[in-house]
mmCIF file of C-alpha atoms and ligand atoms in Angstrom:
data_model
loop_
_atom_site.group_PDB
_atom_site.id
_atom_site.type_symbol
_atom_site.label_atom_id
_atom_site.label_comp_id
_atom_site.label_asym_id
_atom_site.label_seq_id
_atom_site.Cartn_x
_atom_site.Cartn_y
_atom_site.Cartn_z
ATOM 1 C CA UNK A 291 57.332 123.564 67.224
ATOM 2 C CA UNK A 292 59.753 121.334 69.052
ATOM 3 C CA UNK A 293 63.347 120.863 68.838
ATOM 4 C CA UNK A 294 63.085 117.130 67.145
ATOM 5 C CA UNK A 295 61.072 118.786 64.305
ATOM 6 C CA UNK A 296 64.252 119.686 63.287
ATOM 7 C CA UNK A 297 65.866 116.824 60.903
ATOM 8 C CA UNK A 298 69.864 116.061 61.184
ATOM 9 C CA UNK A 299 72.127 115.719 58.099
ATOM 10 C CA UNK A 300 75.310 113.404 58.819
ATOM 11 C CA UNK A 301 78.448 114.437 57.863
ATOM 12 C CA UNK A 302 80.975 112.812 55.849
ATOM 13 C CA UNK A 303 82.277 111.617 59.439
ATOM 14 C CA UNK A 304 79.306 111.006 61.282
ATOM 15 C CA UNK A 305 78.417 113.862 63.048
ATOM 16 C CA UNK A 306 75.148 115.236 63.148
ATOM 17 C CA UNK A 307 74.577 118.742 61.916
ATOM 18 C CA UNK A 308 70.925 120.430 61.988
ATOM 19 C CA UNK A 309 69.486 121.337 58.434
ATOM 20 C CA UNK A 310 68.279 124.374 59.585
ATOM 21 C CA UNK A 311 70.235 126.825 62.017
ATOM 22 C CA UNK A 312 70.249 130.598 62.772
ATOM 23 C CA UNK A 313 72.560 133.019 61.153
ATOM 24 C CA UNK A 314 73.730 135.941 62.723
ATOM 25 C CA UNK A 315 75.692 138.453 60.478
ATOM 26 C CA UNK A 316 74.969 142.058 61.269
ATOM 27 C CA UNK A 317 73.640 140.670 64.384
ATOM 28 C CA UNK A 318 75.578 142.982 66.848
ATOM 29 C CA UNK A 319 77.209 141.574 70.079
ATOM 30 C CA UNK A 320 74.804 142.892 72.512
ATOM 31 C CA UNK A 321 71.739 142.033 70.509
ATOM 32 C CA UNK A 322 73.247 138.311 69.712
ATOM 33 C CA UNK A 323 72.720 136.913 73.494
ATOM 34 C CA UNK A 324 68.857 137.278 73.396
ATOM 35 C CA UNK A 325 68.096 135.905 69.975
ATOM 36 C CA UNK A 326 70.672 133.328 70.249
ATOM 37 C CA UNK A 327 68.289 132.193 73.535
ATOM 38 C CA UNK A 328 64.830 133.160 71.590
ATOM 39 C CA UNK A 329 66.075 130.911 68.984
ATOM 40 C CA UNK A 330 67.180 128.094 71.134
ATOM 41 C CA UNK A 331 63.918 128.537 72.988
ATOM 42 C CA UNK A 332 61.729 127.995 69.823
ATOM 43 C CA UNK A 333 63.463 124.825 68.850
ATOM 44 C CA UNK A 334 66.768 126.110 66.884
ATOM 45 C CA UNK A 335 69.823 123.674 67.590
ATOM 46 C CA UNK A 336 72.128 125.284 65.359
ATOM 47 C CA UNK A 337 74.075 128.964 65.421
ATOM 48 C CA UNK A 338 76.208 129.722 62.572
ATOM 49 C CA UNK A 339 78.701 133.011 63.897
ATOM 50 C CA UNK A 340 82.034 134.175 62.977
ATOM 51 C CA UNK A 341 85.163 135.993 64.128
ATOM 52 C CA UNK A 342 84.355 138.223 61.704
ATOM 53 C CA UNK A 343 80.548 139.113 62.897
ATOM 54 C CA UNK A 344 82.519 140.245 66.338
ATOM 55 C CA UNK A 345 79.586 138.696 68.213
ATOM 56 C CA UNK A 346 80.921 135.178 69.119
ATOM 57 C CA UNK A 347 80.808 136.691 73.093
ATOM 58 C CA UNK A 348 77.253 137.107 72.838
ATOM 59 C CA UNK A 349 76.037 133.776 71.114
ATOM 60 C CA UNK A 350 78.370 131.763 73.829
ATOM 61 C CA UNK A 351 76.403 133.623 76.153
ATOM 62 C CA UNK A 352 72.847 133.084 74.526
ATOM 63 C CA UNK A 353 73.916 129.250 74.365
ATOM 64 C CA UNK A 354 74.636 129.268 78.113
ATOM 65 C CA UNK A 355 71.156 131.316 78.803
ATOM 66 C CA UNK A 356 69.167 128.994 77.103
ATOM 67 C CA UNK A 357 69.773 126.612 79.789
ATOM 68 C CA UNK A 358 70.169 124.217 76.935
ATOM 69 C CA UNK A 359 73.288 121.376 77.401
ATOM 70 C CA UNK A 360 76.044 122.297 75.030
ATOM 71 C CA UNK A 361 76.466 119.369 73.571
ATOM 72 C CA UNK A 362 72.347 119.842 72.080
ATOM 73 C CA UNK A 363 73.771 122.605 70.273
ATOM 74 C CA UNK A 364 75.826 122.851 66.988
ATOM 75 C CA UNK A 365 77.996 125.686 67.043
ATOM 76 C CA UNK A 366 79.545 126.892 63.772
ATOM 77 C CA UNK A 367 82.014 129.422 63.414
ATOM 78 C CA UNK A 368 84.638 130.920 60.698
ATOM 79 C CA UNK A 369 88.117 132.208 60.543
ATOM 80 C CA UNK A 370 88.457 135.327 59.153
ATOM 81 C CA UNK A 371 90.739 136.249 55.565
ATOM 82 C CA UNK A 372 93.552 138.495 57.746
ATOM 83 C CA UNK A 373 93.978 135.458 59.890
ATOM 84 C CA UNK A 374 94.730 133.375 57.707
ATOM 85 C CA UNK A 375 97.982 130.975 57.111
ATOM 86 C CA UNK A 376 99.289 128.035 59.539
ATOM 87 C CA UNK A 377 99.698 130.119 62.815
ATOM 88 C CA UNK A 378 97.553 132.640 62.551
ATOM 89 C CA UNK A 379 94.616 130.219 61.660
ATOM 90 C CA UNK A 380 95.318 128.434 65.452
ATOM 91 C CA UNK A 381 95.746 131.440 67.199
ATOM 92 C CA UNK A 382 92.874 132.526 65.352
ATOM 93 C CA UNK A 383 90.976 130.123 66.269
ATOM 94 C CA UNK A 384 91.963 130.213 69.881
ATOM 95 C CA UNK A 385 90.622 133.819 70.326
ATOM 96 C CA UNK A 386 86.935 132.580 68.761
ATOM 97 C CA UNK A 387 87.003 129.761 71.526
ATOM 98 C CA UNK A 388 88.105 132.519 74.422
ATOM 99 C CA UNK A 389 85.466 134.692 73.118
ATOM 100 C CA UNK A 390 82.763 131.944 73.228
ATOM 101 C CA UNK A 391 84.051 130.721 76.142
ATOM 102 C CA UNK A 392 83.444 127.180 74.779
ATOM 103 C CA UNK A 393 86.021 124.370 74.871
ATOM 104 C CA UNK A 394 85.318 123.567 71.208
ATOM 105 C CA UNK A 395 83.097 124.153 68.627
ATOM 106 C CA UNK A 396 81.103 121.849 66.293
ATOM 107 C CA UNK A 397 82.101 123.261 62.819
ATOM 108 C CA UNK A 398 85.190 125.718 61.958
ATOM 109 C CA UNK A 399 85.100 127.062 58.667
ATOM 110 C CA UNK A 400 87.598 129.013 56.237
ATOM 111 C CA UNK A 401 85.579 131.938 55.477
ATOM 112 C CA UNK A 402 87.058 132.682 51.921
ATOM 113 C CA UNK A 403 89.242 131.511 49.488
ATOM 114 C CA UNK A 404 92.093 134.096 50.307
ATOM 115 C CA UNK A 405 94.891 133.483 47.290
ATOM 116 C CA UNK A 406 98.550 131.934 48.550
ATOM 117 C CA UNK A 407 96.984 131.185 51.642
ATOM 118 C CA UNK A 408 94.195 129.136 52.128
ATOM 119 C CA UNK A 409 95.846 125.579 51.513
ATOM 120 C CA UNK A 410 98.192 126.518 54.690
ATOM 121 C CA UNK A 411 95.011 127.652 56.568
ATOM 122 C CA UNK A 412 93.344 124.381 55.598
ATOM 123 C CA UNK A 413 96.214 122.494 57.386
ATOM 124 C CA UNK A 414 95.306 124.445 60.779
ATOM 125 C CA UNK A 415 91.964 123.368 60.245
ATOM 126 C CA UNK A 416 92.925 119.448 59.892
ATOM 127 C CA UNK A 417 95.440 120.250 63.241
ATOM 128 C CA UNK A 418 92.480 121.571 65.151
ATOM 129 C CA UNK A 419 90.185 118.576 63.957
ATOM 130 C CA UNK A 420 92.673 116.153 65.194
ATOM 131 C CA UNK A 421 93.239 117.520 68.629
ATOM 132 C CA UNK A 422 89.732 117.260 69.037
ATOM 133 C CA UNK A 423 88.680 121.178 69.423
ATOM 134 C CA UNK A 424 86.377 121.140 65.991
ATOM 135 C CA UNK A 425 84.410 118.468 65.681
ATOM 136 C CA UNK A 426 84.002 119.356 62.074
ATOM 137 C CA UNK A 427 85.767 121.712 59.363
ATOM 138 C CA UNK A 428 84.909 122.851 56.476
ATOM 139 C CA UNK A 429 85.160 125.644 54.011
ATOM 140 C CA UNK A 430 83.440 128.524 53.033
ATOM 141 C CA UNK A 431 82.519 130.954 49.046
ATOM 142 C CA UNK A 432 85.112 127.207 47.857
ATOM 143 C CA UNK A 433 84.371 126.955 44.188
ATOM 144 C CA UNK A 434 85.207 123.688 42.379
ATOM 145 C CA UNK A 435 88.892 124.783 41.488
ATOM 146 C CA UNK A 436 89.670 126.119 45.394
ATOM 147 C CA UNK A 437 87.977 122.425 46.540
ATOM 148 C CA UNK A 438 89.948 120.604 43.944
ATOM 149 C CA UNK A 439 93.339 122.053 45.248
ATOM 150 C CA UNK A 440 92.657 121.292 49.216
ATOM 151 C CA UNK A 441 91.294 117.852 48.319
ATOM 152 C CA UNK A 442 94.582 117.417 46.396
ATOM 153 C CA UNK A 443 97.253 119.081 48.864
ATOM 154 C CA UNK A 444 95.235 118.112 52.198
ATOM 155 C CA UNK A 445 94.359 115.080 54.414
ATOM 156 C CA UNK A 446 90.933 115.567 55.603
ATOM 157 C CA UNK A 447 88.135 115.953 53.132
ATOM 158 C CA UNK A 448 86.206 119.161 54.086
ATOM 159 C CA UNK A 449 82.678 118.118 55.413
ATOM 160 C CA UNK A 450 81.258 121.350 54.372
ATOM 161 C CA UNK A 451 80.998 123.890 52.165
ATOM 162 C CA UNK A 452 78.985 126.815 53.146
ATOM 163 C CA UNK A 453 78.091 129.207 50.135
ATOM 164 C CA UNK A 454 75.472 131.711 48.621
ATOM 165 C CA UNK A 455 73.017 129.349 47.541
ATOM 166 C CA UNK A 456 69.192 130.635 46.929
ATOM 167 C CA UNK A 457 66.802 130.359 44.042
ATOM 168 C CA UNK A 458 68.791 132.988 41.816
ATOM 169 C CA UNK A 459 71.895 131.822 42.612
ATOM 170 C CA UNK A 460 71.374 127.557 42.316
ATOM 171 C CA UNK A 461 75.053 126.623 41.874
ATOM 172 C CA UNK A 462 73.885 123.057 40.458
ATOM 173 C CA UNK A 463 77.257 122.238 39.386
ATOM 174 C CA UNK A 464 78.834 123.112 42.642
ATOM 175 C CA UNK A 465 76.414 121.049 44.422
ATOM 176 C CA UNK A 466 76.985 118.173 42.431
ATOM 177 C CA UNK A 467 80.667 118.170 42.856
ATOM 178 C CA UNK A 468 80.103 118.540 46.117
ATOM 179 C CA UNK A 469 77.270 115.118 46.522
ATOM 180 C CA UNK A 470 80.411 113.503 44.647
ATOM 181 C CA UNK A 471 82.853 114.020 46.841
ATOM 182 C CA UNK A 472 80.761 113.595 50.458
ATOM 183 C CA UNK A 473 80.844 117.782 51.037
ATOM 184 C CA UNK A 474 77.648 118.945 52.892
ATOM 185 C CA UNK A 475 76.411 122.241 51.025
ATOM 186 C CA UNK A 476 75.622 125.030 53.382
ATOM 187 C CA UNK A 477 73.043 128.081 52.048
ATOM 188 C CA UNK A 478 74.485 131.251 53.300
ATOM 189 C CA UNK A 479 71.748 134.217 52.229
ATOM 190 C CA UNK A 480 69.106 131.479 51.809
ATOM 191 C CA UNK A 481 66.224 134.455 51.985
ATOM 192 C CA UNK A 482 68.150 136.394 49.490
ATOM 193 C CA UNK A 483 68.889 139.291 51.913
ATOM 194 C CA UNK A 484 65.043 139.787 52.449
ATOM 195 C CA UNK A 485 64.356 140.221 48.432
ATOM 196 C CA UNK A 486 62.070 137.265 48.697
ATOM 197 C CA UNK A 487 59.529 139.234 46.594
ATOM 198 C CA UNK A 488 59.091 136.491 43.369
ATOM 199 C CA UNK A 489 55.199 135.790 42.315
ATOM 200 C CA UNK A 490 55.997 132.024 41.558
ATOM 201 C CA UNK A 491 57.264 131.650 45.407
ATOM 202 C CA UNK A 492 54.186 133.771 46.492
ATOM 203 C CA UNK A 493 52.247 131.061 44.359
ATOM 204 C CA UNK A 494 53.403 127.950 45.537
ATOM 205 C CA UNK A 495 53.351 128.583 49.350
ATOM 206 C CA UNK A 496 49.595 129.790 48.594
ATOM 207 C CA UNK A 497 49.359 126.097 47.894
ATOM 208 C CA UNK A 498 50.063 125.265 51.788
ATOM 209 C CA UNK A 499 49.483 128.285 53.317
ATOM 210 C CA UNK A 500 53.208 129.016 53.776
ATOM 211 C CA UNK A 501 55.365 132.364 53.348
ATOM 212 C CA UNK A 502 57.703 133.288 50.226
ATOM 213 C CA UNK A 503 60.436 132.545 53.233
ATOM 214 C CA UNK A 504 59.390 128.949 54.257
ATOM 215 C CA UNK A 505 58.703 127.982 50.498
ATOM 216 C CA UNK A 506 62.551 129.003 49.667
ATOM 217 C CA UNK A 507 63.433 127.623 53.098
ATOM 218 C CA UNK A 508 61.862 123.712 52.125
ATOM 219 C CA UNK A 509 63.443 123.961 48.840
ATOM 220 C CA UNK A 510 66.807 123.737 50.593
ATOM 221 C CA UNK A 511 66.130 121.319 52.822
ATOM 222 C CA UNK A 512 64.502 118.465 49.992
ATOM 223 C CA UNK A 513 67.475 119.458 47.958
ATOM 224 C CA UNK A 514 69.588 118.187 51.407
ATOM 225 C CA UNK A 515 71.334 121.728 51.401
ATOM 226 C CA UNK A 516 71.619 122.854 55.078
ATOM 227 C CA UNK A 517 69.885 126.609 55.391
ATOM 228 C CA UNK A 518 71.002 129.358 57.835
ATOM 229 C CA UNK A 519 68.134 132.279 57.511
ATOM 230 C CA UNK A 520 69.187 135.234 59.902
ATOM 231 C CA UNK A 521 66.659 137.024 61.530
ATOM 232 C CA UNK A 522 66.342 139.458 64.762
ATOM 233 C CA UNK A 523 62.390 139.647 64.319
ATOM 234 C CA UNK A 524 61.275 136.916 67.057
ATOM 235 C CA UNK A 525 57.864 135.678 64.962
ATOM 236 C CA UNK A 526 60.281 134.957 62.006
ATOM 237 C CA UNK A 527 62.243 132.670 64.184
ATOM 238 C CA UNK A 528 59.005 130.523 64.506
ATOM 239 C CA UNK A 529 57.969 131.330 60.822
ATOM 240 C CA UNK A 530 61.811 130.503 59.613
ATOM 241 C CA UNK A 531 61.394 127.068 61.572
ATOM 242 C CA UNK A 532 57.877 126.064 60.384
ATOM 243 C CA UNK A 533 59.054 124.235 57.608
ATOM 244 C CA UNK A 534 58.421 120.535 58.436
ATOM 245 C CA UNK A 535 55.048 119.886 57.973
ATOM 246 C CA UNK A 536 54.350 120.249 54.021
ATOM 247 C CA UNK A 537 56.608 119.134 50.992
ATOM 248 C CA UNK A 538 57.052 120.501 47.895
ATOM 249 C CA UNK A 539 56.053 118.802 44.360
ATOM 250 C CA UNK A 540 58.842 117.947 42.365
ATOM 251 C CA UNK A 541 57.412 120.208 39.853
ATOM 252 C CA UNK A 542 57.143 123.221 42.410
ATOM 253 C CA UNK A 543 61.191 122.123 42.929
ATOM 254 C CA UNK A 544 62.096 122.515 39.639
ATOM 255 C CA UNK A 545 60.324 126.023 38.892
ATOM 256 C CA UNK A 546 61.787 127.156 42.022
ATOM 257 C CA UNK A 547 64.838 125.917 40.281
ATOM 258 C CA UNK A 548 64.401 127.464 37.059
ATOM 259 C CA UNK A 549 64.189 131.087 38.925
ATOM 260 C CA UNK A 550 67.947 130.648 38.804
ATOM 261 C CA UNK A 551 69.489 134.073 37.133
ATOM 262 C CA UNK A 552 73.063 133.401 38.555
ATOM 263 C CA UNK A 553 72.451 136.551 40.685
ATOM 264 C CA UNK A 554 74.957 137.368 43.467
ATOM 265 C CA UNK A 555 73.730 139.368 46.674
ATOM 266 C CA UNK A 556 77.124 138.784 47.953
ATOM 267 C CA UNK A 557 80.966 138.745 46.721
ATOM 268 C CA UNK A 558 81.922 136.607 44.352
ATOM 269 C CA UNK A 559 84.572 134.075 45.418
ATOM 270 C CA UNK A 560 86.585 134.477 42.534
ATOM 271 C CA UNK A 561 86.610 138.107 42.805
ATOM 272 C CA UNK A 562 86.590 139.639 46.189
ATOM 273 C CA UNK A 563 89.413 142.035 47.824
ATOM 274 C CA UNK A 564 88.676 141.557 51.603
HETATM 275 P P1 LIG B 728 69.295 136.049 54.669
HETATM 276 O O1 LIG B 728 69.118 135.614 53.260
HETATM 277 O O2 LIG B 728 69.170 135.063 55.759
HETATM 278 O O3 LIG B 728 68.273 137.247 54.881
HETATM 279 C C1 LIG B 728 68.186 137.962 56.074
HETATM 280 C C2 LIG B 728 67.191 139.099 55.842
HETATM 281 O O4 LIG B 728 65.889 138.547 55.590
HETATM 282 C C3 LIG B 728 67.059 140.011 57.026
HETATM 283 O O5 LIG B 728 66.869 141.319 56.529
HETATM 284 C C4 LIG B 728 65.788 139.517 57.724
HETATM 285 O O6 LIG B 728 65.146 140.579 58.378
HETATM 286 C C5 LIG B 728 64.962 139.033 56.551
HETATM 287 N N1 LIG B 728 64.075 137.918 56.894
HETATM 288 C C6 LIG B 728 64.323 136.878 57.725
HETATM 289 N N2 LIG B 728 63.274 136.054 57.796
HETATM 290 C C7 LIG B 728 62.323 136.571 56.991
HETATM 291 C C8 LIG B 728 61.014 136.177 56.663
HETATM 292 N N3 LIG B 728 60.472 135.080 57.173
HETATM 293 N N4 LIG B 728 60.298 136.952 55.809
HETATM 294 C C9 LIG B 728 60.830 138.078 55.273
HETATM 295 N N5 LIG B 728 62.081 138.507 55.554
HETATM 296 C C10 LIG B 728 62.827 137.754 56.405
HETATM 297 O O7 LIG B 728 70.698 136.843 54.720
HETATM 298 P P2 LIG B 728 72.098 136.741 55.433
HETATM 299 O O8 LIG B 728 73.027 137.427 54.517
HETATM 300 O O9 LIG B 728 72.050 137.192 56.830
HETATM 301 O O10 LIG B 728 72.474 135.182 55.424
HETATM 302 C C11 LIG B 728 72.140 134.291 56.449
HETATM 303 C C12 LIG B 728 73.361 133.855 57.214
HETATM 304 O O11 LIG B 728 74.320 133.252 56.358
HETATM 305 C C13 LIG B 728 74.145 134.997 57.859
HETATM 306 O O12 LIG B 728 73.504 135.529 58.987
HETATM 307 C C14 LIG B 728 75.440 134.313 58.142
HETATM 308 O O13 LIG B 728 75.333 133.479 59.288
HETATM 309 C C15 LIG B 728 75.622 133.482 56.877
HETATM 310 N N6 LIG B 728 76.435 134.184 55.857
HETATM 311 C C16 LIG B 728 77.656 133.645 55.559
HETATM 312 C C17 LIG B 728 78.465 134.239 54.631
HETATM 313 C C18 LIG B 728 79.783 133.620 54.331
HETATM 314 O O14 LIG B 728 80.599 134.256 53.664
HETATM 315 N N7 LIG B 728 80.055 132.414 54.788
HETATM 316 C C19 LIG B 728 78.091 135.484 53.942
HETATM 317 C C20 LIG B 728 76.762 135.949 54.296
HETATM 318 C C21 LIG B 728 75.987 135.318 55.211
HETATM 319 P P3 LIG B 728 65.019 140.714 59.993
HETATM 320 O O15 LIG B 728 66.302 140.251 60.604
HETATM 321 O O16 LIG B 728 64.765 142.165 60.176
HETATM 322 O O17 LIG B 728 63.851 139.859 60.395
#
């Protein structure tokens, strides 16, 4: 595999953001430098971290191994639920930068929805963007009702929305308010935490001689959501990444589809007390 296997999605304001990157939750800081490189190395352009994941030190410094330029690389990363509010999000966000040691990243996201507060957090975000530090923001776990209020008491339009998003969990309607309004959808937990064990996905990638993974992983990517599969094993990098070279049927799409059980591995963003 090489790097330009990897398509591009354009954001709402023209920058380019890889439809397929590495996640790194649970990834721990001294453990995050060499995968962050191994990834980079077989072709990955994309890291999505957090403050939260306490290992932003250790993918600025995988980044900087990889010998790769860092403007090649798209760099997401989140600001956590205590931080949040007007001055806490930019101090925040400050201490993610320091512990990068980057000058800016390419995507800063609100991780949740916290109540009372993320509206005020949102208006860091749109300071940030404008002095030039993010060159995206978005949001993260937004239903429709938490995007309807920020597109109705903010300036800047998030460019993404980065949410649970597999085939149990489909979120159709979310991803169709999102199309309308120009929001790039982001699959957190694409592989469904490793439960990936469904006969119709064993099935299809039969078909092309592809993996339960890769099968789930394509389905994101020809419904244009951007996918973020986390790994530490080094062959699933490769495997994660292989995903370029076959297409799915529209009828293999929609019974991937119908698989949808509204199942939640994670929190639910209308119900979560972190
Ligand atoms: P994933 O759905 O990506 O699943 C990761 C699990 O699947 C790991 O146990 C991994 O094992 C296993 N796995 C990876 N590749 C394969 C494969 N090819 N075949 C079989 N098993 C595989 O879960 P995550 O929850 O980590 O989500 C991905 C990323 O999304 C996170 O790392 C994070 O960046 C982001 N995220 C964001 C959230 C938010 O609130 N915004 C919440 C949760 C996640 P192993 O590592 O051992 O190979």
């Amino acid at each position: 595999m090489t790097a330009t296997t990897i398509t591009n999605v354009t954001l709402s304001n023209g920058v380019h953001m890889p439809i397929l990157g590495l996640g790194v939750f649970k990834v721990v800081d001294e453990e995050a430098e060499s995968i962050v490189k191994a990834a980079i190395d077989a072709g990955y352009r994309h890291i999505d971290t957090a403050a939260a994941y306490k290992n932003e030190a250790g993918v600025g410094a995988g980044v900087r191994a990889s010998g790769i330029a860092r403007d090649q690389i798209f760099v997401t990363t989140k600001i956590w639920n205590s931080e949040q509010g007007y001055d806490t999000t930019l101090a925040a966000f400050q201490a993610s930068l320091d512990k990068l040691d980057m000058e800016y990243v390419d995507l800063l996201l609100v991780h949740w929805p916290v109540k009372g507060k993320y509206t005020e957090t949102w208006r860091a975000l749109e300071s940030i963007y404008k002095s030039g530090k993010a060159r995206a923001i978005g949001v993260s776990n937004f239903q429709i009702h938490h995007l309807k209020d920020v597109l109705a008491s903010g300036t800047i339009v998030p460019m993404v929305n980065q949410v649970e998003y597999h085939p149990l969990l489909t979120q159709e309607e979310l991803l169709a308010f999102c199309r309308d309004n120009g929001i790039q959808l982001t699959a957190w937990s694409p592989l469904m935490q490793g439960n990936l064990d469904l006969p119709e996905l064993a099935e299809i990638g039969a078909k092309y001689g592809k993996s339960p993974a890769q099968v789930v992983l394509r389905w994101d990517i020809q419904n244009g959501v951007i996918t973020i599969p986390k790994t530490t094993t080094p062959s699933r990098l490769t495997e994660n990444a292989n995903i370029f070279d076959f297409q799915l049927t529209e009828d293999e799409m929609k019974q991937i589809s119908a698989l949808n059980r509204n199942r939640r591995f994670g929190s639910d963003p209308d119900n979560f007390n972190f």
